[in-house]
Amino acid sequence: MPRRKRKTSAAAEARNWLELPPDVTASILSRLGAIEILNSAQKVCSQWRNICKDPSMWRSIDMRNYGGRQDGRVHEKMCFHAVDRSCGHLLDINIEHFGTDELLFYIAERSVHLRRLRLFMCDDISEDTWGEVALKLPCLEDLEISVCYISKHSLETIGRSCPLLKSLKYNHRHIVEGYVCDDEALAIAQSMPELRRLELLGNALTNEGLEAILDGCRHLEYLDLRQCLNVRLGEDLEKKCMEHIKTLRRDYEFQDIWSWLYFRQQQLQRICPWL
């Protein structure tokens, strides 16, 4: 007996993505990173290109770059273009591997409402840049400068220029056993009283620096001191931490900074599988 031909419902037929409402398409495309949008998505058709040129698509710019530094100049040009498309409405930007003085100035001058800035392994940003840039970011609430270096003076300038700062992630690349320095901890304690979250993974601070942070950052709720080898929590200091802070990270989950970096990248890929 011949098999009956199965009817294909309209829902089972190939979907024409161009028939989606523009706001739905924009919501889908916004989940891509900026590199994917500029390299691929906007080239699909004129409708997608028009959506990708809308300033509302560029309130958040994600320039995560797993390729490392080799494409830095290309990605830097793309970032300039993405900032232009935001038309001054940029709130959140994430840059990996290719940040420069020129790019940071460009972002600050055109993004006075910026609330979150994340810089990861951006070695080409000079020390003198931070003083001028921080003054242009009065709305900044969340700052990450991981595997980069800035001095205590720059940290103080950031703290005084960004009074709304609630979260600081200043995680180091190198952990040098025996090196002791409380300068950064003291700068944070003296200039960032409104902090709620602080990450200092791999910092060289001592108990003195930790006490200064506890005294100066009275609203602190989360403190990450993993791989801070010079901190020795005695009974009194541990009690003081528990009285002030809801979450204190002191475990040795990561034996070295590169294990942490690998974990962080895997974590981001799980959260954002399209990257």
Short mmCIF file of C-alpha atoms in Angstrom, two decimals:
data_model
loop_
_atom_site.label_atom_id
_atom_site.label_comp_id
_atom_site.label_asym_id
_atom_site.label_seq_id
_atom_site.Cartn_x
_atom_site.Cartn_y
_atom_site.Cartn_z
CA MET A 1 0.00 0.00 0.00
CA PRO A 2 1.59 3.33 -0.97
CA ARG A 3 2.45 5.64 1.89
CA ARG A 4 0.34 8.71 2.17
CA LYS A 5 2.24 11.88 1.54
CA ARG A 6 2.60 13.79 4.78
CA LYS A 7 1.13 17.24 4.66
CA THR A 8 3.48 20.04 5.60
CA SER A 9 1.97 22.70 7.78
CA ALA A 10 2.69 26.35 7.21
CA ALA A 11 4.57 26.48 10.53
CA ALA A 12 6.86 23.69 9.39
CA GLU A 13 7.85 25.44 6.19
CA ALA A 14 11.03 27.45 6.01
CA ARG A 15 10.58 30.66 7.95
CA ASN A 16 11.19 33.95 6.22
CA TRP A 17 13.14 35.88 8.85
CA LEU A 18 12.58 39.13 6.98
CA GLU A 19 8.90 38.96 7.91
CA LEU A 20 9.66 39.36 11.62
CA PRO A 21 8.67 42.71 13.14
CA PRO A 22 11.64 45.12 13.24
CA ASP A 23 11.64 45.25 17.06
CA VAL A 24 11.86 41.45 17.27
CA THR A 25 14.69 41.39 14.74
CA ALA A 26 16.50 44.14 16.67
CA SER A 27 16.11 42.15 19.90
CA ILE A 28 17.66 39.07 18.25
CA LEU A 29 20.54 41.00 16.66
CA SER A 30 21.30 42.84 19.90
CA ARG A 31 22.36 39.52 21.40
CA LEU A 32 25.31 39.39 19.02
CA GLY A 33 28.60 41.07 19.80
CA ALA A 34 29.59 44.22 17.96
CA ILE A 35 32.20 42.37 15.91
CA GLU A 36 29.58 39.88 14.67
CA ILE A 37 27.12 42.66 13.82
CA LEU A 38 29.63 44.73 11.84
CA ASN A 39 31.31 41.79 10.12
CA SER A 40 28.26 39.69 9.32
CA ALA A 41 24.73 40.55 10.45
CA GLN A 42 24.46 43.99 8.85
CA LYS A 43 25.51 42.55 5.49
CA VAL A 44 22.62 40.09 5.24
CA CYS A 45 20.12 42.52 3.73
CA SER A 46 19.14 46.20 3.64
CA GLN A 47 16.51 45.71 6.35
CA TRP A 48 19.03 44.24 8.78
CA ARG A 49 21.54 46.94 7.87
CA ASN A 50 19.03 49.67 8.71
CA ILE A 51 18.26 48.02 12.04
CA CYS A 52 21.98 47.68 12.78
CA LYS A 53 22.49 51.41 12.13
CA ASP A 54 19.88 52.42 14.72
CA PRO A 55 21.60 54.16 17.71
CA SER A 56 19.47 52.10 20.13
CA MET A 57 21.38 49.00 18.98
CA TRP A 58 24.61 50.54 20.26
CA ARG A 59 23.78 51.47 23.83
CA SER A 60 25.82 48.42 24.75
CA ILE A 61 28.96 47.59 22.73
CA ASP A 62 30.58 44.21 23.30
CA MET A 63 34.01 44.00 21.66
CA ARG A 64 35.07 40.71 23.24
CA ASN A 65 37.86 39.39 21.08
CA TYR A 66 38.95 35.79 21.54
CA GLY A 67 41.42 36.14 18.70
CA GLY A 68 43.83 38.06 20.91
CA ARG A 69 45.95 41.00 19.80
CA GLN A 70 46.61 39.99 16.20
CA ASP A 71 43.50 41.75 14.90
CA GLY A 72 43.79 44.67 17.28
CA ARG A 73 43.98 47.49 14.73
CA VAL A 74 41.03 46.12 12.78
CA HIS A 75 38.91 45.79 15.90
CA GLU A 76 39.93 49.24 17.10
CA LYS A 77 38.61 50.80 13.87
CA MET A 78 35.41 48.82 14.28
CA CYS A 79 35.07 50.12 17.83
CA PHE A 80 35.42 53.73 16.68
CA HIS A 81 32.63 53.05 14.18
CA ALA A 82 30.43 51.41 16.81
CA VAL A 83 30.84 54.39 19.16
CA ASP A 84 29.84 56.73 16.31
CA ARG A 85 26.69 54.70 15.73
CA SER A 86 25.67 55.08 19.39
CA CYS A 87 25.23 58.84 18.78
CA GLY A 88 26.09 59.66 22.40
CA HIS A 89 23.74 57.07 23.94
CA LEU A 90 26.42 54.51 24.88
CA LEU A 91 25.92 53.07 28.39
CA ASP A 92 28.10 49.95 28.44
CA ILE A 93 31.27 48.96 26.58
CA ASN A 94 33.49 45.91 26.83
CA ILE A 95 36.94 45.88 25.18
CA GLU A 96 39.50 43.09 25.10
CA HIS A 97 43.14 43.15 23.98
CA PHE A 98 43.13 46.23 21.74
CA GLY A 99 42.36 49.33 23.84
CA THR A 100 44.52 52.39 23.20
CA ASP A 101 44.77 55.96 24.52
CA GLU A 102 43.12 57.34 21.39
CA LEU A 103 40.20 54.92 21.62
CA LEU A 104 39.61 55.55 25.32
CA PHE A 105 39.60 59.33 24.76
CA TYR A 106 37.20 58.88 21.86
CA ILE A 107 34.79 56.85 23.98
CA ALA A 108 34.92 59.30 26.91
CA GLU A 109 34.37 62.39 24.77
CA ARG A 110 31.31 60.92 23.04
CA SER A 111 29.74 58.92 25.86
CA VAL A 112 29.05 61.21 28.80
CA HIS A 113 26.30 58.85 30.04
CA LEU A 114 28.57 55.78 30.13
CA ARG A 115 27.80 53.60 33.16
CA ARG A 116 29.98 50.52 32.61
CA LEU A 117 33.49 50.23 31.19
CA ARG A 118 35.35 46.94 30.98
CA LEU A 119 38.96 46.73 29.79
CA PHE A 120 40.63 43.32 29.65
CA MET A 121 44.31 42.85 28.80
CA CYS A 122 44.57 46.34 27.25
CA ASP A 123 48.28 46.98 27.62
CA ASP A 124 48.48 49.96 25.24
CA ILE A 125 46.65 52.44 27.48
CA SER A 126 49.20 54.76 29.10
CA GLU A 127 49.14 55.98 32.67
CA ASP A 128 48.58 59.65 31.81
CA THR A 129 45.35 58.88 29.96
CA TRP A 130 43.27 58.01 33.00
CA GLY A 131 43.31 61.45 34.59
CA GLU A 132 41.65 63.14 31.62
CA VAL A 133 39.34 60.24 30.75
CA ALA A 134 37.93 59.85 34.26
CA LEU A 135 36.85 63.50 34.35
CA LYS A 136 34.65 62.87 31.31
CA LEU A 137 32.81 59.90 32.86
CA PRO A 138 30.79 61.30 35.80
CA CYS A 139 28.03 58.65 35.41
CA LEU A 140 30.37 55.64 35.60
CA GLU A 141 29.07 53.00 38.03
CA ASP A 142 30.95 49.83 37.04
CA LEU A 143 34.64 49.70 36.07
CA GLU A 144 36.75 46.67 35.29
CA ILE A 145 40.46 46.95 34.56
CA SER A 146 41.61 43.33 34.53
CA VAL A 147 45.12 42.24 33.60
CA CYS A 148 46.04 45.87 33.02
CA TYR A 149 48.00 48.23 35.26
CA ILE A 150 47.15 51.68 36.55
CA SER A 151 48.85 53.55 39.38
CA LYS A 152 47.46 54.59 42.74
CA HIS A 153 47.23 58.18 41.42
CA SER A 154 44.99 57.06 38.57
CA LEU A 155 42.81 55.06 40.96
CA GLU A 156 42.45 58.17 43.15
CA THR A 157 41.53 60.28 40.12
CA ILE A 158 38.93 57.74 39.01
CA GLY A 159 37.44 57.64 42.50
CA ARG A 160 37.18 61.43 42.81
CA SER A 161 35.92 61.94 39.25
CA CYS A 162 33.35 59.12 39.29
CA PRO A 163 31.33 59.59 42.50
CA LEU A 164 28.68 57.06 41.39
CA LEU A 165 31.19 54.20 41.12
CA LYS A 166 29.69 51.10 42.77
CA SER A 167 31.78 48.27 41.35
CA LEU A 168 35.54 48.02 40.72
CA LYS A 169 37.30 44.94 39.34
CA TYR A 170 41.06 45.42 39.38
CA ASN A 171 42.44 41.93 38.87
CA HIS A 172 46.11 41.29 38.17
CA ARG A 173 48.00 39.13 35.75
CA HIS A 174 51.13 38.40 37.78
CA ILE A 175 51.24 37.16 41.34
CA VAL A 176 54.74 37.75 42.71
CA GLU A 177 55.24 36.06 46.04
CA GLY A 178 57.00 38.33 48.50
CA TYR A 179 56.00 41.60 46.83
CA VAL A 180 54.07 43.83 49.25
CA CYS A 181 52.22 47.03 48.35
CA ASP A 182 49.21 48.74 49.93
CA ASP A 183 49.23 51.82 47.66
CA GLU A 184 46.34 50.68 45.47
CA ALA A 185 44.25 49.52 48.45
CA LEU A 186 44.76 52.85 50.21
CA ALA A 187 43.86 54.79 47.05
CA ILE A 188 40.62 52.81 46.74
CA ALA A 189 39.81 53.26 50.43
CA GLN A 190 40.35 57.01 50.31
CA SER A 191 38.55 57.83 47.06
CA MET A 192 35.77 55.26 46.48
CA PRO A 193 33.45 55.35 49.51
CA GLU A 194 30.35 54.22 47.57
CA LEU A 195 31.75 50.89 46.38
CA ARG A 196 29.47 47.87 46.79
CA ARG A 197 31.62 45.35 44.93
CA LEU A 198 35.41 45.10 44.79
CA GLU A 199 37.59 42.47 43.11
CA LEU A 200 41.34 42.54 43.80
CA LEU A 201 42.39 39.09 42.64
CA GLY A 202 46.16 38.72 42.83
CA ASN A 203 46.74 42.06 44.57
CA ALA A 204 49.80 42.66 46.80
CA LEU A 205 47.87 44.36 49.62
CA THR A 206 48.42 43.40 53.25
CA ASN A 207 46.18 43.37 56.31
CA GLU A 208 46.77 47.12 56.62
CA GLY A 209 45.39 47.73 53.15
CA LEU A 210 42.42 45.48 53.83
CA GLU A 211 41.57 47.33 57.04
CA ALA A 212 41.76 50.64 55.19
CA ILE A 213 39.27 49.32 52.60
CA LEU A 214 36.91 48.11 55.32
CA ASP A 215 37.06 51.52 57.02
CA GLY A 216 36.84 53.61 53.85
CA CYS A 217 34.29 51.61 51.84
CA ARG A 218 31.51 51.26 54.40
CA HIS A 219 28.89 50.10 51.85
CA LEU A 220 31.00 47.21 50.52
CA GLU A 221 28.98 43.99 50.11
CA TYR A 222 31.27 41.80 48.00
CA LEU A 223 35.06 41.53 48.26
CA ASP A 224 37.24 39.14 46.23
CA LEU A 225 40.72 38.61 47.71
CA ARG A 226 41.64 35.36 45.99
CA GLN A 227 45.38 34.96 45.48
CA CYS A 228 46.11 37.97 47.71
CA LEU A 229 49.04 36.18 49.33
CA ASN A 230 49.94 38.91 51.82
CA VAL A 231 46.56 38.99 53.58
CA ARG A 232 46.50 36.94 56.78
CA LEU A 233 43.08 36.91 58.38
CA GLY A 234 43.39 36.62 62.14
CA GLU A 235 40.38 36.31 64.39
CA ASP A 236 39.86 40.08 64.81
CA LEU A 237 40.28 40.98 61.13
CA GLU A 238 38.09 38.11 59.98
CA LYS A 239 35.39 39.21 62.42
CA LYS A 240 35.63 42.75 61.07
CA CYS A 241 35.23 41.43 57.54
CA MET A 242 32.18 39.42 58.48
CA GLU A 243 30.59 42.45 60.14
CA HIS A 244 31.01 44.61 57.04
CA ILE A 245 30.80 42.29 54.05
CA LYS A 246 28.13 39.84 52.90
CA THR A 247 30.40 37.88 50.53
CA LEU A 248 34.15 37.49 51.06
CA ARG A 249 36.11 35.38 48.56
CA ARG A 250 39.25 33.99 50.11
CA ASP A 251 39.37 30.47 48.69
CA TYR A 252 42.14 29.15 46.45
CA GLU A 253 39.87 27.87 43.72
CA PHE A 254 42.42 28.97 41.13
CA GLN A 255 46.04 28.08 41.73
CA ASP A 256 47.31 30.71 39.32
CA ILE A 257 45.98 33.65 37.36
CA TRP A 258 45.99 31.79 34.06
CA SER A 259 43.64 29.16 35.50
CA TRP A 260 41.37 32.03 36.44
CA LEU A 261 41.60 33.57 32.97
CA TYR A 262 40.74 30.25 31.36
CA PHE A 263 37.79 29.81 33.72
CA ARG A 264 36.57 33.35 32.96
CA GLN A 265 36.68 32.76 29.21
CA GLN A 266 34.86 29.43 29.50
CA GLN A 267 32.27 31.08 31.72
CA LEU A 268 31.66 33.84 29.16
CA GLN A 269 31.32 31.31 26.36
CA ARG A 270 28.72 29.37 28.34
CA ILE A 271 26.74 32.54 28.97
CA CYS A 272 27.18 33.85 25.42
CA PRO A 273 27.56 30.75 23.14
CA TRP A 274 27.35 32.88 19.99
CA LEU A 275 30.71 34.54 20.79
#
